[in-house]
Amino acid sequence: MSGDSDGSLEIGEIDMTKPTATSGSDHPTLYGAAPTGRRVTTRDLIAAKATGEKWPMITAYDALTAQLFDEAGIPVMLVGDSAAMVVYGYGSTVPVTVDDLLPLAAAVVRGSKRALVVGDLPFGSYQASTQQALETAGRFMKEAGVQAVKLEGGARVLPQVEALVGAGIPVMAHLGLTPQSVNQLGGYRVQGRGEDGEILMQDAKAMEAAGAFAIVLEVVPSDLAGRVSRSVSIPTIGIGAGAQTDAQVLVWQDLAGLTPGRPPKFVKRYADVGSVLSTAVHEWANEVTAGTYPGPEHQYS
């Protein structure tokens, strides 16, 4: 397979080794394609929008699950600041730091071969200035090896987005419910209703104009998410934003049923990993206390 002038391959050149759904075009789909020696690119994602193809993005925080998701054909993995809660045990995303996230991002990069890996810039690491944003994003690119970064906010972070894109760093924007601003927003509430919807629309178009390659829309009315998706040429990624976005993202522990308590309305649990893991640990512990583990087949002579 031959590359183009910038060394990347066109989406149509992805080598498929197992059947996948079609999107009504001559291009193979992003989801389900086997690793091919190169990663999914931002150009692939934009091309998928042009053909009307939807695709999944999932969070990842370690090499083993990253490898699992990569082999499953997930085209984009986000090393989210949600690690603050699901990895580090905080009550919100605010406390997690760059130094907390960099080792996780590096592990996800090492554990994957095909997926585009996006590093989430945590609270306080980019808001102060364009210089701060460049330094933080540079660390994610150089130390962790991610291929893109994500940051939250609209007009207020426009200079940062422009600076990052100008420096050659792909940027995923994030509008609507921005968890890093939860204290200002007054909690985890639906965003973009009424006049706020027009502000969000303007922010989305500003992010596109600034060079962002995609926009996460979190907890916004589905009709607004649809209007935004139709008004921009870059992919929109929904989380609690209905079915009209170009892609969907979930925290993997939420969809796998590992997180305790009642999930948000937008979460669908596809498994009960929490119960499976709890049962396995209980069975092992009972065998240890009963003296039946390790058995002869688990011992060396």
PDB file of N, CA, C and O in Angstrom, residues 146-216:
ATOM      1  N   VAL A 146       0.782  10.186  22.472  1.00  0.00           N
ATOM      2  CA  VAL A 146      -0.570  10.267  21.926  1.00  0.00           C
ATOM      3  C   VAL A 146      -0.535  10.960  20.573  1.00  0.00           C
ATOM      4  O   VAL A 146       0.426  11.659  20.237  1.00  0.00           O
ATOM      5  N   GLN A 147      -1.598  10.756  19.803  1.00  0.00           N
ATOM      6  CA  GLN A 147      -1.653  11.374  18.481  1.00  0.00           C
ATOM      7  C   GLN A 147      -2.522  12.626  18.434  1.00  0.00           C
ATOM      8  O   GLN A 147      -2.581  13.311  17.406  1.00  0.00           O
ATOM      9  N   ALA A 148      -3.217  12.933  19.535  1.00  0.00           N
ATOM     10  CA  ALA A 148      -4.082  14.113  19.593  1.00  0.00           C
ATOM     11  C   ALA A 148      -4.380  14.417  21.050  1.00  0.00           C
ATOM     12  O   ALA A 148      -4.155  13.574  21.936  1.00  0.00           O
ATOM     13  N   VAL A 149      -4.892  15.608  21.296  1.00  0.00           N
ATOM     14  CA  VAL A 149      -5.291  15.986  22.652  1.00  0.00           C
ATOM     15  C   VAL A 149      -6.717  16.517  22.627  1.00  0.00           C
ATOM     16  O   VAL A 149      -7.225  16.922  21.583  1.00  0.00           O
ATOM     17  N   LYS A 150      -7.352  16.494  23.797  1.00  0.00           N
ATOM     18  CA  LYS A 150      -8.697  17.041  23.946  1.00  0.00           C
ATOM     19  C   LYS A 150      -8.703  18.087  25.044  1.00  0.00           C
ATOM     20  O   LYS A 150      -8.013  17.936  26.061  1.00  0.00           O
ATOM     21  N   LEU A 151      -9.453  19.146  24.824  1.00  0.00           N
ATOM     22  CA  LEU A 151      -9.634  20.147  25.877  1.00  0.00           C
ATOM     23  C   LEU A 151     -11.082  20.629  25.892  1.00  0.00           C
ATOM     24  O   LEU A 151     -11.798  20.495  24.907  1.00  0.00           O
ATOM     25  N   GLU A 152     -11.489  21.143  27.032  1.00  0.00           N
ATOM     26  CA  GLU A 152     -12.880  21.543  27.230  1.00  0.00           C
ATOM     27  C   GLU A 152     -13.052  23.046  27.072  1.00  0.00           C
ATOM     28  O   GLU A 152     -12.171  23.833  27.417  1.00  0.00           O
ATOM     29  N   GLY A 153     -14.236  23.424  26.570  1.00  0.00           N
ATOM     30  CA  GLY A 153     -14.582  24.835  26.524  1.00  0.00           C
ATOM     31  C   GLY A 153     -14.789  25.351  25.120  1.00  0.00           C
ATOM     32  O   GLY A 153     -14.313  24.761  24.137  1.00  0.00           O
ATOM     33  N   GLY A 154     -15.483  26.483  25.038  1.00  0.00           N
ATOM     34  CA  GLY A 154     -15.776  27.110  23.765  1.00  0.00           C
ATOM     35  C   GLY A 154     -14.914  28.314  23.500  1.00  0.00           C
ATOM     36  O   GLY A 154     -13.696  28.218  23.400  1.00  0.00           O
ATOM     37  N   ALA A 155     -15.551  29.493  23.436  1.00  0.00           N
ATOM     38  CA  ALA A 155     -14.851  30.719  23.054  1.00  0.00           C
ATOM     39  C   ALA A 155     -13.660  31.018  23.946  1.00  0.00           C
ATOM     40  O   ALA A 155     -12.643  31.539  23.478  1.00  0.00           O
ATOM     41  N   ARG A 156     -13.776  30.662  25.216  1.00  0.00           N
ATOM     42  CA  ARG A 156     -12.704  31.032  26.142  1.00  0.00           C
ATOM     43  C   ARG A 156     -11.391  30.291  25.873  1.00  0.00           C
ATOM     44  O   ARG A 156     -10.324  30.734  26.317  1.00  0.00           O
ATOM     45  N   VAL A 157     -11.448  29.155  25.178  1.00  0.00           N
ATOM     46  CA  VAL A 157     -10.212  28.419  24.880  1.00  0.00           C
ATOM     47  C   VAL A 157      -9.878  28.463  23.395  1.00  0.00           C
ATOM     48  O   VAL A 157      -9.003  27.726  22.929  1.00  0.00           O
ATOM     49  N   LEU A 158     -10.540  29.339  22.667  1.00  0.00           N
ATOM     50  CA  LEU A 158     -10.279  29.457  21.234  1.00  0.00           C
ATOM     51  C   LEU A 158      -8.810  29.776  20.942  1.00  0.00           C
ATOM     52  O   LEU A 158      -8.209  29.167  20.042  1.00  0.00           O
ATOM     53  N   PRO A 159      -8.177  30.699  21.680  1.00  0.00           N
ATOM     54  CA  PRO A 159      -6.754  30.962  21.413  1.00  0.00           C
ATOM     55  C   PRO A 159      -5.885  29.725  21.618  1.00  0.00           C
ATOM     56  O   PRO A 159      -4.923  29.510  20.863  1.00  0.00           O
ATOM     57  N   GLN A 160      -6.221  28.917  22.621  1.00  0.00           N
ATOM     58  CA  GLN A 160      -5.437  27.701  22.866  1.00  0.00           C
ATOM     59  C   GLN A 160      -5.579  26.714  21.706  1.00  0.00           C
ATOM     60  O   GLN A 160      -4.599  26.111  21.275  1.00  0.00           O
ATOM     61  N   VAL A 161      -6.818  26.551  21.219  1.00  0.00           N
ATOM     62  CA  VAL A 161      -7.038  25.624  20.103  1.00  0.00           C
ATOM     63  C   VAL A 161      -6.263  26.087  18.875  1.00  0.00           C
ATOM     64  O   VAL A 161      -5.582  25.293  18.208  1.00  0.00           O
ATOM     65  N   GLU A 162      -6.338  27.369  18.577  1.00  0.00           N
ATOM     66  CA  GLU A 162      -5.619  27.907  17.421  1.00  0.00           C
ATOM     67  C   GLU A 162      -4.118  27.719  17.562  1.00  0.00           C
ATOM     68  O   GLU A 162      -3.427  27.364  16.596  1.00  0.00           O
ATOM     69  N   ALA A 163      -3.606  27.935  18.770  1.00  0.00           N
ATOM     70  CA  ALA A 163      -2.164  27.793  18.992  1.00  0.00           C
ATOM     71  C   ALA A 163      -1.719  26.340  18.848  1.00  0.00           C
ATOM     72  O   ALA A 163      -0.678  26.055  18.236  1.00  0.00           O
ATOM     73  N   LEU A 164      -2.501  25.427  19.398  1.00  0.00           N
ATOM     74  CA  LEU A 164      -2.144  24.015  19.313  1.00  0.00           C
ATOM     75  C   LEU A 164      -2.179  23.521  17.870  1.00  0.00           C
ATOM     76  O   LEU A 164      -1.255  22.850  17.400  1.00  0.00           O
ATOM     77  N   VAL A 165      -3.254  23.857  17.163  1.00  0.00           N
ATOM     78  CA  VAL A 165      -3.360  23.441  15.765  1.00  0.00           C
ATOM     79  C   VAL A 165      -2.238  24.068  14.941  1.00  0.00           C
ATOM     80  O   VAL A 165      -1.632  23.410  14.080  1.00  0.00           O
ATOM     81  N   GLY A 166      -1.929  25.325  15.228  1.00  0.00           N
ATOM     82  CA  GLY A 166      -0.847  25.992  14.521  1.00  0.00           C
ATOM     83  C   GLY A 166       0.498  25.350  14.755  1.00  0.00           C
ATOM     84  O   GLY A 166       1.392  25.427  13.911  1.00  0.00           O
ATOM     85  N   ALA A 167       0.638  24.690  15.917  1.00  0.00           N
ATOM     86  CA  ALA A 167       1.885  23.999  16.242  1.00  0.00           C
ATOM     87  C   ALA A 167       1.897  22.564  15.724  1.00  0.00           C
ATOM     88  O   ALA A 167       2.851  21.823  15.974  1.00  0.00           O
ATOM     89  N   GLY A 168       0.833  22.153  15.028  1.00  0.00           N
ATOM     90  CA  GLY A 168       0.785  20.812  14.471  1.00  0.00           C
ATOM     91  C   GLY A 168       0.231  19.763  15.402  1.00  0.00           C
ATOM     92  O   GLY A 168       0.439  18.561  15.185  1.00  0.00           O
ATOM     93  N   ILE A 169      -0.496  20.185  16.438  1.00  0.00           N
ATOM     94  CA  ILE A 169      -1.065  19.251  17.405  1.00  0.00           C
ATOM     95  C   ILE A 169      -2.563  19.108  17.139  1.00  0.00           C
ATOM     96  O   ILE A 169      -3.312  20.079  17.290  1.00  0.00           O
ATOM     97  N   PRO A 170      -3.041  17.926  16.747  1.00  0.00           N
ATOM     98  CA  PRO A 170      -4.479  17.742  16.506  1.00  0.00           C
ATOM     99  C   PRO A 170      -5.282  17.928  17.792  1.00  0.00           C
ATOM    100  O   PRO A 170      -4.906  17.419  18.853  1.00  0.00           O
ATOM    101  N   VAL A 171      -6.399  18.658  17.678  1.00  0.00           N
ATOM    102  CA  VAL A 171      -7.209  19.004  18.844  1.00  0.00           C
ATOM    103  C   VAL A 171      -8.636  18.498  18.689  1.00  0.00           C
ATOM    104  O   VAL A 171      -9.293  18.755  17.677  1.00  0.00           O
ATOM    105  N   MET A 172      -9.107  17.800  19.703  1.00  0.00           N
ATOM    106  CA  MET A 172     -10.510  17.419  19.827  1.00  0.00           C
ATOM    107  C   MET A 172     -11.145  18.382  20.827  1.00  0.00           C
ATOM    108  O   MET A 172     -10.659  18.517  21.957  1.00  0.00           O
ATOM    109  N   ALA A 173     -12.188  19.085  20.398  1.00  0.00           N
ATOM    110  CA  ALA A 173     -12.868  20.030  21.271  1.00  0.00           C
ATOM    111  C   ALA A 173     -13.924  19.313  22.110  1.00  0.00           C
ATOM    112  O   ALA A 173     -14.270  18.159  21.848  1.00  0.00           O
ATOM    113  N   HIS A 174     -14.437  19.990  23.134  1.00  0.00           N
ATOM    114  CA  HIS A 174     -15.425  19.396  24.039  1.00  0.00           C
ATOM    115  C   HIS A 174     -16.366  20.498  24.508  1.00  0.00           C
ATOM    116  O   HIS A 174     -15.957  21.431  25.200  1.00  0.00           O
ATOM    117  N   LEU A 175     -17.645  20.387  24.109  1.00  0.00           N
ATOM    118  CA  LEU A 175     -18.653  21.394  24.434  1.00  0.00           C
ATOM    119  C   LEU A 175     -19.831  20.760  25.173  1.00  0.00           C
ATOM    120  O   LEU A 175     -19.968  19.548  25.234  1.00  0.00           O
ATOM    121  N   GLY A 176     -20.691  21.608  25.698  1.00  0.00           N
ATOM    122  CA  GLY A 176     -21.854  21.134  26.456  1.00  0.00           C
ATOM    123  C   GLY A 176     -21.506  21.032  27.917  1.00  0.00           C
ATOM    124  O   GLY A 176     -20.974  21.977  28.508  1.00  0.00           O
ATOM    125  N   LEU A 177     -21.811  19.881  28.515  1.00  0.00           N
ATOM    126  CA  LEU A 177     -21.405  19.646  29.897  1.00  0.00           C
ATOM    127  C   LEU A 177     -19.908  19.389  29.905  1.00  0.00           C
ATOM    128  O   LEU A 177     -19.430  18.380  29.386  1.00  0.00           O
ATOM    129  N   THR A 178     -19.175  20.323  30.468  1.00  0.00           N
ATOM    130  CA  THR A 178     -17.723  20.174  30.568  1.00  0.00           C
ATOM    131  C   THR A 178     -17.400  19.890  32.030  1.00  0.00           C
ATOM    132  O   THR A 178     -17.415  20.800  32.859  1.00  0.00           O
ATOM    133  N   PRO A 179     -17.110  18.624  32.363  1.00  0.00           N
ATOM    134  CA  PRO A 179     -16.968  18.227  33.769  1.00  0.00           C
ATOM    135  C   PRO A 179     -15.935  19.022  34.555  1.00  0.00           C
ATOM    136  O   PRO A 179     -16.072  19.171  35.773  1.00  0.00           O
ATOM    137  N   GLN A 180     -14.901  19.540  33.879  1.00  0.00           N
ATOM    138  CA  GLN A 180     -13.911  20.331  34.603  1.00  0.00           C
ATOM    139  C   GLN A 180     -14.500  21.631  35.142  1.00  0.00           C
ATOM    140  O   GLN A 180     -13.949  22.235  36.057  1.00  0.00           O
ATOM    141  N   SER A 181     -15.635  22.061  34.557  1.00  0.00           N
ATOM    142  CA  SER A 181     -16.291  23.299  34.995  1.00  0.00           C
ATOM    143  C   SER A 181     -17.543  23.013  35.812  1.00  0.00           C
ATOM    144  O   SER A 181     -18.434  23.857  35.916  1.00  0.00           O
ATOM    145  N   VAL A 182     -17.616  21.811  36.400  1.00  0.00           N
ATOM    146  CA  VAL A 182     -18.841  21.394  37.084  1.00  0.00           C
ATOM    147  C   VAL A 182     -19.221  22.335  38.222  1.00  0.00           C
ATOM    148  O   VAL A 182     -20.403  22.562  38.491  1.00  0.00           O
ATOM    149  N   ASN A 183     -18.230  22.905  38.886  1.00  0.00           N
ATOM    150  CA  ASN A 183     -18.534  23.818  39.996  1.00  0.00           C
ATOM    151  C   ASN A 183     -19.177  25.106  39.496  1.00  0.00           C
ATOM    152  O   ASN A 183     -20.087  25.651  40.129  1.00  0.00           O
ATOM    153  N   GLN A 184     -18.728  25.591  38.359  1.00  0.00           N
ATOM    154  CA  GLN A 184     -19.321  26.792  37.765  1.00  0.00           C
ATOM    155  C   GLN A 184     -20.698  26.493  37.180  1.00  0.00           C
ATOM    156  O   GLN A 184     -21.602  27.329  37.246  1.00  0.00           O
ATOM    157  N   LEU A 185     -20.868  25.304  36.619  1.00  0.00           N
ATOM    158  CA  LEU A 185     -22.133  24.936  35.977  1.00  0.00           C
ATOM    159  C   LEU A 185     -23.219  24.595  36.982  1.00  0.00           C
ATOM    160  O   LEU A 185     -24.390  24.481  36.621  1.00  0.00           O
ATOM    161  N   GLY A 186     -22.848  24.390  38.227  1.00  0.00           N
ATOM    162  CA  GLY A 186     -23.834  24.077  39.256  1.00  0.00           C
ATOM    163  C   GLY A 186     -24.220  22.611  39.284  1.00  0.00           C
ATOM    164  O   GLY A 186     -25.344  22.261  39.649  1.00  0.00           O
ATOM    165  N   GLY A 187     -23.311  21.743  38.859  1.00  0.00           N
ATOM    166  CA  GLY A 187     -23.580  20.312  38.893  1.00  0.00           C
ATOM    167  C   GLY A 187     -23.663  19.717  37.503  1.00  0.00           C
ATOM    168  O   GLY A 187     -23.484  20.397  36.489  1.00  0.00           O
ATOM    169  N   TYR A 188     -23.934  18.426  37.467  1.00  0.00           N
ATOM    170  CA  TYR A 188     -24.013  17.700  36.196  1.00  0.00           C
ATOM    171  C   TYR A 188     -25.419  17.845  35.618  1.00  0.00           C
ATOM    172  O   TYR A 188     -26.296  17.015  35.849  1.00  0.00           O
ATOM    173  N   ARG A 189     -25.629  18.916  34.867  1.00  0.00           N
ATOM    174  CA  ARG A 189     -26.946  19.254  34.328  1.00  0.00           C
ATOM    175  C   ARG A 189     -26.888  19.360  32.814  1.00  0.00           C
ATOM    176  O   ARG A 189     -25.842  19.637  32.230  1.00  0.00           O
ATOM    177  N   VAL A 190     -28.036  19.143  32.185  1.00  0.00           N
ATOM    178  CA  VAL A 190     -28.133  19.272  30.730  1.00  0.00           C
ATOM    179  C   VAL A 190     -27.766  20.695  30.325  1.00  0.00           C
ATOM    180  O   VAL A 190     -28.226  21.674  30.927  1.00  0.00           O
ATOM    181  N   GLN A 191     -26.942  20.815  29.281  1.00  0.00           N
ATOM    182  CA  GLN A 191     -26.482  22.115  28.798  1.00  0.00           C
ATOM    183  C   GLN A 191     -27.038  22.380  27.396  1.00  0.00           C
ATOM    184  O   GLN A 191     -27.349  21.452  26.643  1.00  0.00           O
ATOM    185  N   GLY A 192     -27.163  23.662  27.037  1.00  0.00           N
ATOM    186  CA  GLY A 192     -27.540  24.022  25.675  1.00  0.00           C
ATOM    187  C   GLY A 192     -29.022  24.211  25.445  1.00  0.00           C
ATOM    188  O   GLY A 192     -29.456  24.268  24.295  1.00  0.00           O
ATOM    189  N   ARG A 193     -29.799  24.300  26.502  1.00  0.00           N
ATOM    190  CA  ARG A 193     -31.223  24.549  26.318  1.00  0.00           C
ATOM    191  C   ARG A 193     -31.478  26.042  26.107  1.00  0.00           C
ATOM    192  O   ARG A 193     -30.762  26.891  26.621  1.00  0.00           O
ATOM    193  N   GLY A 194     -32.519  26.346  25.340  1.00  0.00           N
ATOM    194  CA  GLY A 194     -32.885  27.743  25.112  1.00  0.00           C
ATOM    195  C   GLY A 194     -31.796  28.505  24.384  1.00  0.00           C
ATOM    196  O   GLY A 194     -31.173  27.999  23.443  1.00  0.00           O
ATOM    197  N   GLU A 195     -31.539  29.742  24.830  1.00  0.00           N
ATOM    198  CA  GLU A 195     -30.549  30.593  24.181  1.00  0.00           C
ATOM    199  C   GLU A 195     -29.150  30.018  24.273  1.00  0.00           C
ATOM    200  O   GLU A 195     -28.294  30.297  23.424  1.00  0.00           O
ATOM    201  N   ASP A 196     -28.890  29.201  25.288  1.00  0.00           N
ATOM    202  CA  ASP A 196     -27.567  28.603  25.433  1.00  0.00           C
ATOM    203  C   ASP A 196     -27.241  27.692  24.246  1.00  0.00           C
ATOM    204  O   ASP A 196     -26.075  27.462  23.933  1.00  0.00           O
ATOM    205  N   GLY A 197     -28.271  27.188  23.592  1.00  0.00           N
ATOM    206  CA  GLY A 197     -28.054  26.347  22.434  1.00  0.00           C
ATOM    207  C   GLY A 197     -27.388  27.094  21.295  1.00  0.00           C
ATOM    208  O   GLY A 197     -26.542  26.537  20.574  1.00  0.00           O
ATOM    209  N   GLU A 198     -27.755  28.354  21.116  1.00  0.00           N
ATOM    210  CA  GLU A 198     -27.148  29.150  20.049  1.00  0.00           C
ATOM    211  C   GLU A 198     -25.695  29.460  20.368  1.00  0.00           C
ATOM    212  O   GLU A 198     -24.847  29.520  19.468  1.00  0.00           O
ATOM    213  N   ILE A 199     -25.408  29.657  21.653  1.00  0.00           N
ATOM    214  CA  ILE A 199     -24.012  29.885  22.047  1.00  0.00           C
ATOM    215  C   ILE A 199     -23.187  28.644  21.748  1.00  0.00           C
ATOM    216  O   ILE A 199     -22.071  28.722  21.226  1.00  0.00           O
ATOM    217  N   LEU A 200     -23.739  27.477  22.081  1.00  0.00           N
ATOM    218  CA  LEU A 200     -23.032  26.230  21.809  1.00  0.00           C
ATOM    219  C   LEU A 200     -22.806  26.054  20.307  1.00  0.00           C
ATOM    220  O   LEU A 200     -21.736  25.617  19.869  1.00  0.00           O
ATOM    221  N   MET A 201     -23.809  26.400  19.510  1.00  0.00           N
ATOM    222  CA  MET A 201     -23.670  26.311  18.059  1.00  0.00           C
ATOM    223  C   MET A 201     -22.536  27.204  17.574  1.00  0.00           C
ATOM    224  O   MET A 201     -21.710  26.798  16.736  1.00  0.00           O
ATOM    225  N   GLN A 202     -22.475  28.424  18.088  1.00  0.00           N
ATOM    226  CA  GLN A 202     -21.410  29.345  17.700  1.00  0.00           C
ATOM    227  C   GLN A 202     -20.050  28.811  18.120  1.00  0.00           C
ATOM    228  O   GLN A 202     -19.064  28.914  17.371  1.00  0.00           O
ATOM    229  N   ASP A 203     -19.992  28.229  19.320  1.00  0.00           N
ATOM    230  CA  ASP A 203     -18.732  27.660  19.797  1.00  0.00           C
ATOM    231  C   ASP A 203     -18.281  26.505  18.904  1.00  0.00           C
ATOM    232  O   ASP A 203     -17.083  26.364  18.608  1.00  0.00           O
ATOM    233  N   ALA A 204     -19.232  25.673  18.478  1.00  0.00           N
ATOM    234  CA  ALA A 204     -18.893  24.542  17.609  1.00  0.00           C
ATOM    235  C   ALA A 204     -18.300  25.032  16.297  1.00  0.00           C
ATOM    236  O   ALA A 204     -17.280  24.507  15.807  1.00  0.00           O
ATOM    237  N   LYS A 205     -18.919  26.040  15.709  1.00  0.00           N
ATOM    238  CA  LYS A 205     -18.407  26.574  14.448  1.00  0.00           C
ATOM    239  C   LYS A 205     -17.056  27.247  14.649  1.00  0.00           C
ATOM    240  O   LYS A 205     -16.177  27.176  13.773  1.00  0.00           O
ATOM    241  N   ALA A 206     -16.856  27.862  15.798  1.00  0.00           N
ATOM    242  CA  ALA A 206     -15.567  28.490  16.094  1.00  0.00           C
ATOM    243  C   ALA A 206     -14.479  27.434  16.249  1.00  0.00           C
ATOM    244  O   ALA A 206     -13.340  27.623  15.793  1.00  0.00           O
ATOM    245  N   MET A 207     -14.815  26.302  16.885  1.00  0.00           N
ATOM    246  CA  MET A 207     -13.845  25.224  17.038  1.00  0.00           C
ATOM    247  C   MET A 207     -13.462  24.644  15.683  1.00  0.00           C
ATOM    248  O   MET A 207     -12.295  24.347  15.419  1.00  0.00           O
ATOM    249  N   GLU A 208     -14.451  24.498  14.803  1.00  0.00           N
ATOM    250  CA  GLU A 208     -14.172  24.007  13.454  1.00  0.00           C
ATOM    251  C   GLU A 208     -13.260  24.987  12.716  1.00  0.00           C
ATOM    252  O   GLU A 208     -12.265  24.576  12.086  1.00  0.00           O
ATOM    253  N   ALA A 209     -13.566  26.266  12.799  1.00  0.00           N
ATOM    254  CA  ALA A 209     -12.771  27.282  12.114  1.00  0.00           C
ATOM    255  C   ALA A 209     -11.348  27.343  12.662  1.00  0.00           C
ATOM    256  O   ALA A 209     -10.399  27.648  11.926  1.00  0.00           O
ATOM    257  N   ALA A 210     -11.198  27.041  13.954  1.00  0.00           N
ATOM    258  CA  ALA A 210      -9.873  27.082  14.579  1.00  0.00           C
ATOM    259  C   ALA A 210      -9.031  25.875  14.211  1.00  0.00           C
ATOM    260  O   ALA A 210      -7.829  25.853  14.492  1.00  0.00           O
ATOM    261  N   GLY A 211      -9.652  24.860  13.606  1.00  0.00           N
ATOM    262  CA  GLY A 211      -8.891  23.705  13.162  1.00  0.00           C
ATOM    263  C   GLY A 211      -9.082  22.441  13.953  1.00  0.00           C
ATOM    264  O   GLY A 211      -8.387  21.446  13.710  1.00  0.00           O
ATOM    265  N   ALA A 212     -10.016  22.436  14.928  1.00  0.00           N
ATOM    266  CA  ALA A 212     -10.288  21.200  15.665  1.00  0.00           C
ATOM    267  C   ALA A 212     -10.754  20.127  14.682  1.00  0.00           C
ATOM    268  O   ALA A 212     -11.452  20.420  13.715  1.00  0.00           O
ATOM    269  N   PHE A 213     -10.372  18.864  14.923  1.00  0.00           N
ATOM    270  CA  PHE A 213     -10.745  17.800  13.993  1.00  0.00           C
ATOM    271  C   PHE A 213     -12.008  17.067  14.412  1.00  0.00           C
ATOM    272  O   PHE A 213     -12.553  16.282  13.627  1.00  0.00           O
ATOM    273  N   ALA A 214     -12.500  17.320  15.627  1.00  0.00           N
ATOM    274  CA  ALA A 214     -13.727  16.686  16.124  1.00  0.00           C
ATOM    275  C   ALA A 214     -14.209  17.455  17.340  1.00  0.00           C
ATOM    276  O   ALA A 214     -13.451  18.216  17.958  1.00  0.00           O
ATOM    277  N   ILE A 215     -15.488  17.246  17.689  1.00  0.00           N
ATOM    278  CA  ILE A 215     -16.086  17.928  18.845  1.00  0.00           C
ATOM    279  C   ILE A 215     -16.882  16.928  19.663  1.00  0.00           C
ATOM    280  O   ILE A 215     -17.809  16.284  19.146  1.00  0.00           O
ATOM    281  N   VAL A 216     -16.542  16.794  20.929  1.00  0.00           N
ATOM    282  CA  VAL A 216     -17.365  16.022  21.863  1.00  0.00           C
ATOM    283  C   VAL A 216     -18.524  16.902  22.316  1.00  0.00           C
ATOM    284  O   VAL A 216     -18.320  18.066  22.699  1.00  0.00           O
TER     285      VAL A 216
END
